[in-house]
Amino acid sequence: MRRLGAHLYQLVQAYAALGDHRTGTSVDQATLAWFTTELSKRGARVDNIPYQFERYVASCRLTANATDVEALPLYYEAVGTVHSSRLQVAELAFDANLDAPQLDEVIACARMSGADAAILATTGAGGYLVALNRAPVLGSGFPIMLVPGSALPLLRQAALHLDLNARLEPSASATVIGHLGPGDTAPPVVVTTPLSGWFRCAGERGTGIAIALQLATDLAERWPVMVVGTTGHELHYLGLQRFLAAHALHPAAVIFLGASVATTTLGPESGSTFAAFRQALTTAGEGLAQRLEKVLAPARFPVRSNPAQWLGEGEAWVRLRTPLLSLTNRFPLFHTADDLPAHATSPEQLAVTHTAVNRAAQLFLEESLRN
């Protein structure tokens, strides 16, 4: 168990060390190459399937009393140049699910303020700057900057200035496909996880990637496995949407490892504890779902059978109408720059989660693939 945890943690570290994992960037290309290499090391036959899109590219500097403030443009909301101190400061509140349901309303109010751009402080998320997933199409045309919620008191009093240059440019990324296990005649089991996100994404993406690589290797001892690593997650699952639109897949089953599957919150008073908001969703009936929940208990994943709403890329995979087991989670560093290995996970967390997920996957496939 200790060796397994150390190995998985090294994979998370290697992934996070590549940089901010935004789709279409040089870091994205390095990530695709790294993931391809990791699959090849495990004996997989690997293909990269490219796709094109328009990437949002921006440079910005926000100052408060001439001091730099951490800031991130709201991607695709506007293009062009801003050099202005006429800025509207507002609060963008996140709810318990780390969603910002008032975003459109806040943007509409900011547009009517007479300012040249809006500065939105992301509150309700521990004071962090929280990035928002975006569809890769132009929005209102009004420039929006996201800043940490902790900066809001300063920004309401300080002299502010913004320099922003944003544009769209042609770009490309790819979906990575790896085949493992016996033969090509039987429909494969798909093991899939996203590869991209806003920042280093150690917990959000790295933990799922590490477990997916190990799980695929384990399952390939019994079944043919197709690993599907997708990009464009932060662009409303762009890579997966393009891949499924262009390829008629008929897998035997799908196991989706979504966000933050093996994350932990490190606190001085409680040490390493499991994060909240874990969910395992499945197309299996209630009986099998209850058995899966018992197997997943060490990783604290409650299991729901045939939910009305699926999470993450599970929304797309469930449309294949094949047996699906989906695991997702959110944690306090979700979509923040502080989602780093030492903050987000641990070898012990990874080992416990992988062991439970592996057992659940084996049970799920045994029951779902009975002739």
Coordinates of C-alpha atoms in Angstrom, one line a residue:
M1 CA 0.0 0.0 0.0
R2 CA 2.8 2.4 0.9
R3 CA 4.6 1.7 -2.4
L4 CA 1.4 2.2 -4.4
G5 CA 0.7 5.5 -2.7
A6 CA 4.2 6.8 -3.3
H7 CA 3.9 5.8 -7.0
L8 CA 0.6 7.5 -7.5
Y9 CA 1.8 10.7 -5.6
Q10 CA 4.8 10.9 -7.9
L11 CA 2.4 10.9 -10.9
V12 CA 0.4 13.7 -9.4
Q13 CA 3.6 15.7 -8.8
A14 CA 4.8 15.1 -12.3
Y15 CA 1.5 16.3 -13.8
A16 CA 1.3 19.4 -11.6
A17 CA 5.0 20.3 -12.3
L18 CA 4.2 20.7 -16.0
G19 CA 2.4 24.1 -15.4
D20 CA -1.1 25.5 -15.7
H21 CA -3.1 23.0 -17.8
R22 CA -5.1 25.3 -20.0
T23 CA -6.2 23.7 -23.3
G24 CA -4.2 24.6 -26.4
T25 CA -1.2 26.0 -24.5
S26 CA 2.4 24.7 -24.6
V27 CA 1.7 23.1 -21.2
D28 CA -1.3 21.3 -22.7
Q29 CA 1.0 20.0 -25.5
A30 CA 3.5 18.9 -22.9
T31 CA 0.8 17.2 -20.9
L32 CA -0.4 15.3 -23.9
A33 CA 3.1 14.1 -24.5
W34 CA 3.6 13.1 -20.9
F35 CA 0.3 11.2 -20.7
T36 CA 1.1 9.4 -24.0
T37 CA 4.5 8.4 -22.5
E38 CA 2.9 7.1 -19.3
L39 CA 0.4 5.0 -21.3
S40 CA 3.2 3.6 -23.5
K41 CA 5.3 2.7 -20.4
R42 CA 2.3 0.4 -19.5
G43 CA 2.3 -1.3 -22.9
A44 CA -0.5 0.6 -24.4
R45 CA -1.0 1.3 -28.1
V46 CA -1.5 5.0 -28.2
D47 CA -3.1 7.4 -30.7
N48 CA -3.6 11.2 -30.4
I49 CA -6.7 12.5 -32.1
P50 CA -6.4 16.3 -32.7
Y51 CA -9.1 18.9 -32.9
Q52 CA -9.0 22.7 -33.6
F53 CA -10.6 25.5 -31.8
E54 CA -10.2 29.3 -31.1
R55 CA -8.1 29.8 -27.9
Y56 CA -8.6 32.9 -25.7
V57 CA -5.2 34.6 -25.2
A58 CA -4.8 37.4 -22.7
S59 CA -2.2 39.4 -20.9
C60 CA -3.3 41.6 -18.0
R61 CA -2.1 43.6 -15.1
L62 CA -4.4 44.9 -12.3
T63 CA -3.0 47.3 -9.6
A64 CA -4.4 48.6 -6.4
N65 CA -2.6 51.7 -5.1
A66 CA 0.2 50.8 -7.7
T67 CA 0.6 47.3 -6.2
D68 CA -0.1 44.2 -8.3
V69 CA -3.3 42.2 -7.5
E70 CA -3.7 38.6 -8.6
A71 CA -6.2 38.6 -11.5
L72 CA -7.6 36.4 -14.2
P73 CA -9.8 37.5 -17.1
L74 CA -13.1 35.8 -17.4
Y75 CA -12.2 33.9 -20.5
Y76 CA -14.1 34.6 -23.8
E77 CA -16.2 37.3 -22.2
A78 CA -14.5 40.0 -24.3
V79 CA -11.6 40.7 -26.6
G80 CA -9.7 43.9 -27.2
T81 CA -7.6 46.3 -25.2
V82 CA -8.3 48.1 -21.9
H83 CA -6.1 50.7 -20.3
S84 CA -8.3 52.3 -17.6
S85 CA -8.9 53.2 -14.0
R86 CA -12.7 53.4 -14.6
L87 CA -13.4 50.0 -13.1
Q88 CA -16.5 48.6 -11.4
V89 CA -15.7 46.5 -8.3
A90 CA -18.3 43.8 -7.4
E91 CA -18.7 40.6 -5.5
L92 CA -19.2 37.3 -7.2
A93 CA -20.5 34.9 -4.6
F94 CA -19.9 31.1 -4.8
D95 CA -22.4 28.7 -3.3
A96 CA -21.8 25.5 -1.4
N97 CA -21.3 23.6 -4.7
L98 CA -18.6 26.1 -5.7
D99 CA -20.9 27.5 -8.4
A100 CA -21.5 31.2 -9.1
P101 CA -25.3 31.3 -10.0
Q102 CA -25.4 35.1 -10.1
L103 CA -22.7 35.5 -12.7
D104 CA -25.0 36.8 -15.5
E105 CA -26.8 39.2 -13.2
V106 CA -23.5 40.6 -11.9
I107 CA -22.1 41.1 -15.4
A108 CA -25.3 42.8 -16.5
C109 CA -25.1 45.2 -13.6
A110 CA -21.5 45.9 -14.3
R111 CA -22.2 46.7 -17.9
M112 CA -24.7 49.4 -16.9
S113 CA -22.2 51.0 -14.4
G114 CA -20.5 53.2 -17.0
A115 CA -17.1 51.6 -16.2
D116 CA -14.7 50.3 -18.8
A117 CA -14.3 46.9 -17.1
A118 CA -15.5 45.1 -14.0
I119 CA -13.4 43.5 -11.3
L120 CA -15.3 40.6 -9.6
A121 CA -14.0 39.3 -6.3
T122 CA -14.8 35.6 -5.9
T123 CA -16.2 35.2 -2.4
G124 CA -17.5 32.2 -0.5
A125 CA -14.5 30.1 -1.5
G126 CA -12.0 30.7 1.3
G127 CA -10.8 34.0 -0.1
Y128 CA -9.2 32.4 -3.2
L129 CA -9.5 33.5 -6.8
V130 CA -11.7 30.8 -8.4
A131 CA -11.7 30.3 -12.1
L132 CA -14.9 29.6 -14.0
N133 CA -15.4 27.0 -16.8
R134 CA -16.3 28.7 -20.0
A135 CA -17.8 27.9 -23.4
P136 CA -15.3 28.8 -26.1
V137 CA -17.5 31.5 -27.7
L138 CA -17.5 35.2 -27.3
G139 CA -19.7 36.6 -24.5
S140 CA -21.1 40.0 -23.7
G141 CA -18.1 41.9 -25.0
F142 CA -17.7 43.7 -21.6
P143 CA -14.2 42.9 -20.0
I144 CA -14.4 41.1 -16.7
M145 CA -11.6 40.3 -14.3
L146 CA -11.7 37.8 -11.5
V147 CA -9.7 38.5 -8.3
P148 CA -9.4 36.7 -4.9
G149 CA -12.3 37.3 -2.5
S150 CA -9.8 38.3 0.1
A151 CA -8.9 41.3 -2.0
L152 CA -12.4 42.8 -1.9
P153 CA -12.0 45.2 1.1
L154 CA -8.8 46.7 -0.5
L155 CA -10.3 47.0 -4.0
R156 CA -13.3 48.9 -2.7
Q157 CA -11.0 51.6 -1.2
A158 CA -7.9 51.6 -3.5
A159 CA -7.0 53.5 -6.7
L160 CA -7.3 50.8 -9.3
H161 CA -5.8 50.5 -12.8
L162 CA -6.2 47.7 -15.4
D163 CA -4.2 46.9 -18.5
L164 CA -5.7 44.1 -20.5
N165 CA -5.1 42.8 -24.0
A166 CA -7.3 39.9 -25.1
R167 CA -7.8 38.1 -28.4
L168 CA -8.8 34.8 -30.0
E169 CA -6.3 32.8 -32.0
P170 CA -6.5 29.5 -33.9
S171 CA -5.3 26.6 -31.7
A172 CA -5.4 22.9 -31.3
S173 CA -5.4 20.1 -28.8
A174 CA -6.0 16.4 -28.8
T175 CA -7.7 13.4 -27.2
V176 CA -5.3 10.7 -26.2
I177 CA -6.5 7.1 -26.7
G178 CA -4.6 4.1 -25.3
H179 CA -5.5 0.4 -25.8
L180 CA -4.4 -2.1 -23.2
G181 CA -5.3 -5.7 -22.5
P182 CA -6.3 -8.8 -24.4
G183 CA -7.1 -8.5 -28.1
D184 CA -9.3 -6.1 -30.1
T185 CA -12.3 -8.3 -30.9
A186 CA -14.4 -7.6 -27.8
P187 CA -15.8 -4.2 -27.0
P188 CA -13.4 -2.5 -24.6
V189 CA -14.0 -1.1 -21.1
V190 CA -13.4 2.7 -21.3
V191 CA -11.4 4.2 -18.4
T192 CA -11.5 8.0 -18.9
T193 CA -10.4 11.1 -17.2
P194 CA -9.9 14.8 -18.2
L195 CA -6.4 16.1 -18.6
S196 CA -6.9 19.9 -18.6
G197 CA -8.0 22.7 -16.2
W198 CA -7.2 26.2 -15.1
F199 CA -4.1 25.9 -12.9
R200 CA -1.8 23.2 -11.8
C201 CA -4.8 21.0 -10.9
A202 CA -3.0 18.5 -8.7
G203 CA -6.1 17.5 -6.8
E204 CA -8.7 18.3 -9.4
R205 CA -7.1 16.5 -12.3
G206 CA -3.8 14.9 -11.1
T207 CA -5.4 12.5 -8.7
G208 CA -7.9 11.2 -11.3
I209 CA -5.1 10.8 -13.9
A210 CA -2.9 8.9 -11.5
I211 CA -5.7 6.5 -10.5
A212 CA -6.9 6.1 -14.1
L213 CA -3.4 5.0 -15.3
Q214 CA -3.1 2.4 -12.5
L215 CA -6.8 1.3 -12.8
A216 CA -6.5 0.8 -16.5
T217 CA -3.4 -1.3 -16.0
D218 CA -5.2 -3.4 -13.3
L219 CA -8.3 -3.9 -15.4
A220 CA -6.4 -4.8 -18.5
E221 CA -5.4 -8.1 -16.8
R222 CA -9.0 -9.2 -17.3
W223 CA -10.6 -7.1 -20.0
P224 CA -9.6 -5.1 -23.1
V225 CA -9.3 -1.5 -21.9
M226 CA -9.5 1.8 -23.8
V227 CA -8.1 4.8 -21.9
V228 CA -9.5 8.1 -23.1
G229 CA -7.7 11.2 -21.9
T230 CA -9.6 14.4 -22.8
T231 CA -8.7 18.1 -22.9
G232 CA -11.0 21.1 -23.1
H233 CA -12.5 20.3 -19.7
E234 CA -12.5 24.0 -18.7
L235 CA -14.1 24.8 -22.0
H236 CA -17.3 22.9 -21.2
Y237 CA -15.8 19.5 -22.1
L238 CA -14.8 20.6 -25.6
G239 CA -12.4 17.8 -26.3
L240 CA -14.8 15.0 -25.3
Q241 CA -17.6 16.6 -27.1
R242 CA -15.6 16.8 -30.3
F243 CA -14.3 13.2 -29.9
L244 CA -17.7 11.7 -29.3
A245 CA -19.2 13.6 -32.2
A246 CA -16.6 12.2 -34.6
H247 CA -16.4 8.6 -33.3
A248 CA -19.1 6.1 -32.9
L249 CA -18.1 4.3 -29.7
H250 CA -19.7 1.1 -28.4
P251 CA -17.8 0.3 -25.3
A252 CA -18.7 -2.6 -23.0
A253 CA -18.8 -0.1 -20.1
V254 CA -17.4 3.2 -19.0
I255 CA -15.6 4.2 -15.8
F256 CA -15.2 7.9 -15.5
L257 CA -12.8 9.4 -13.0
G258 CA -13.8 13.0 -12.7
A259 CA -12.7 15.9 -10.5
S260 CA -10.8 15.6 -7.3
V261 CA -11.3 11.9 -6.7
A262 CA -8.5 11.6 -4.2
T263 CA -8.2 15.0 -2.6
T264 CA -7.8 15.9 1.1
T265 CA -8.1 19.1 3.1
L266 CA -5.0 19.7 5.2
G267 CA -5.9 21.5 8.5
P268 CA -3.8 22.0 11.6
E269 CA -6.6 21.0 13.9
S270 CA -7.6 17.8 12.1
G271 CA -4.7 16.8 9.9
S272 CA -5.5 15.1 6.6
T273 CA -9.3 14.5 6.2
F274 CA -11.4 13.5 3.3
A275 CA -13.0 16.3 1.4
A276 CA -16.8 16.8 1.1
F277 CA -19.0 16.6 -2.0
R278 CA -17.9 13.1 -3.1
Q279 CA -20.4 11.4 -5.4
A280 CA -20.4 8.1 -7.3
L281 CA -23.1 7.9 -9.9
T282 CA -24.0 4.7 -11.8
T283 CA -26.4 3.3 -14.3
A284 CA -26.5 0.1 -12.2
G285 CA -29.6 -0.7 -10.3
E286 CA -30.1 -0.1 -6.6
G287 CA -28.9 -3.5 -5.5
L288 CA -25.5 -3.2 -7.2
A289 CA -25.3 0.5 -6.2
Q290 CA -25.6 -0.5 -2.6
R291 CA -22.9 -3.1 -3.0
L292 CA -20.6 -0.6 -4.7
E293 CA -21.2 1.9 -1.9
K294 CA -19.9 -0.7 0.6
V295 CA -16.8 -1.3 -1.5
L296 CA -16.2 2.4 -1.9
A297 CA -16.7 3.1 1.8
P298 CA -13.0 3.5 2.6
A299 CA -12.9 6.3 0.1
R300 CA -16.2 7.7 1.4
F301 CA -18.0 7.8 -1.9
P302 CA -21.8 7.5 -1.5
V303 CA -23.4 5.8 -4.6
R304 CA -26.5 7.0 -6.4
S305 CA -28.3 4.8 -9.0
N306 CA -29.5 6.5 -12.2
P307 CA -29.5 10.1 -11.0
A308 CA -31.6 12.8 -12.8
Q309 CA -28.4 14.8 -13.4
W310 CA -24.9 13.6 -14.1
L311 CA -21.7 15.5 -13.2
G312 CA -18.8 16.6 -15.3
E313 CA -18.1 14.6 -18.5
G314 CA -20.4 12.0 -17.1
E315 CA -23.2 14.1 -18.8
A316 CA -21.7 13.1 -22.2
W317 CA -20.7 9.5 -21.4
V318 CA -24.1 8.5 -20.1
R319 CA -25.6 9.3 -23.6
L320 CA -23.8 6.2 -24.9
R321 CA -26.4 4.1 -23.0
T322 CA -23.7 1.7 -21.8
P323 CA -23.0 0.7 -18.2
L324 CA -21.4 3.8 -16.5
L325 CA -19.7 4.3 -13.1
S326 CA -18.8 7.9 -12.5
L327 CA -16.8 9.3 -9.6
T328 CA -16.5 13.1 -8.9
N329 CA -15.7 15.4 -6.0
R330 CA -15.1 19.0 -5.2
F331 CA -12.9 20.4 -2.5
P332 CA -11.8 23.8 -1.2
L333 CA -8.9 24.3 -3.7
F334 CA -11.1 23.4 -6.7
H335 CA -10.2 25.8 -9.6
T336 CA -7.6 27.7 -7.6
A337 CA -3.9 28.3 -8.0
D338 CA -3.3 26.6 -4.6
D339 CA -4.4 23.2 -5.9
L340 CA -0.9 21.8 -5.6
P341 CA 0.2 18.3 -4.6
A342 CA 1.3 19.1 -1.0
H343 CA -2.0 21.0 -0.4
A344 CA -4.4 18.7 -2.3
T345 CA -3.6 15.0 -1.7
S346 CA -1.2 12.6 -0.1
P347 CA 0.3 9.1 -0.8
E348 CA -2.0 7.6 1.8
Q349 CA -5.1 9.3 0.3
L350 CA -4.3 8.1 -3.1
A351 CA -3.6 4.5 -2.1
V352 CA -6.8 4.3 -0.1
T353 CA -8.9 5.8 -2.9
H354 CA -7.3 3.7 -5.6
T355 CA -7.8 0.4 -3.7
A356 CA -11.5 1.2 -3.2
V357 CA -12.0 2.3 -6.7
N358 CA -10.2 -0.7 -8.2
R359 CA -12.4 -3.1 -6.1
A360 CA -15.6 -1.2 -7.1
A361 CA -14.6 -1.2 -10.8
Q362 CA -13.9 -4.9 -10.7
L363 CA -17.3 -5.6 -9.1
F364 CA -19.1 -3.2 -11.4
L365 CA -17.7 -4.9 -14.5
E366 CA -18.2 -8.4 -13.3
E367 CA -21.9 -7.7 -12.7
S368 CA -22.5 -5.4 -15.7
L369 CA -20.7 -7.6 -18.3
R370 CA -22.3 -10.9 -17.4
N371 CA -23.4 -12.7 -20.5

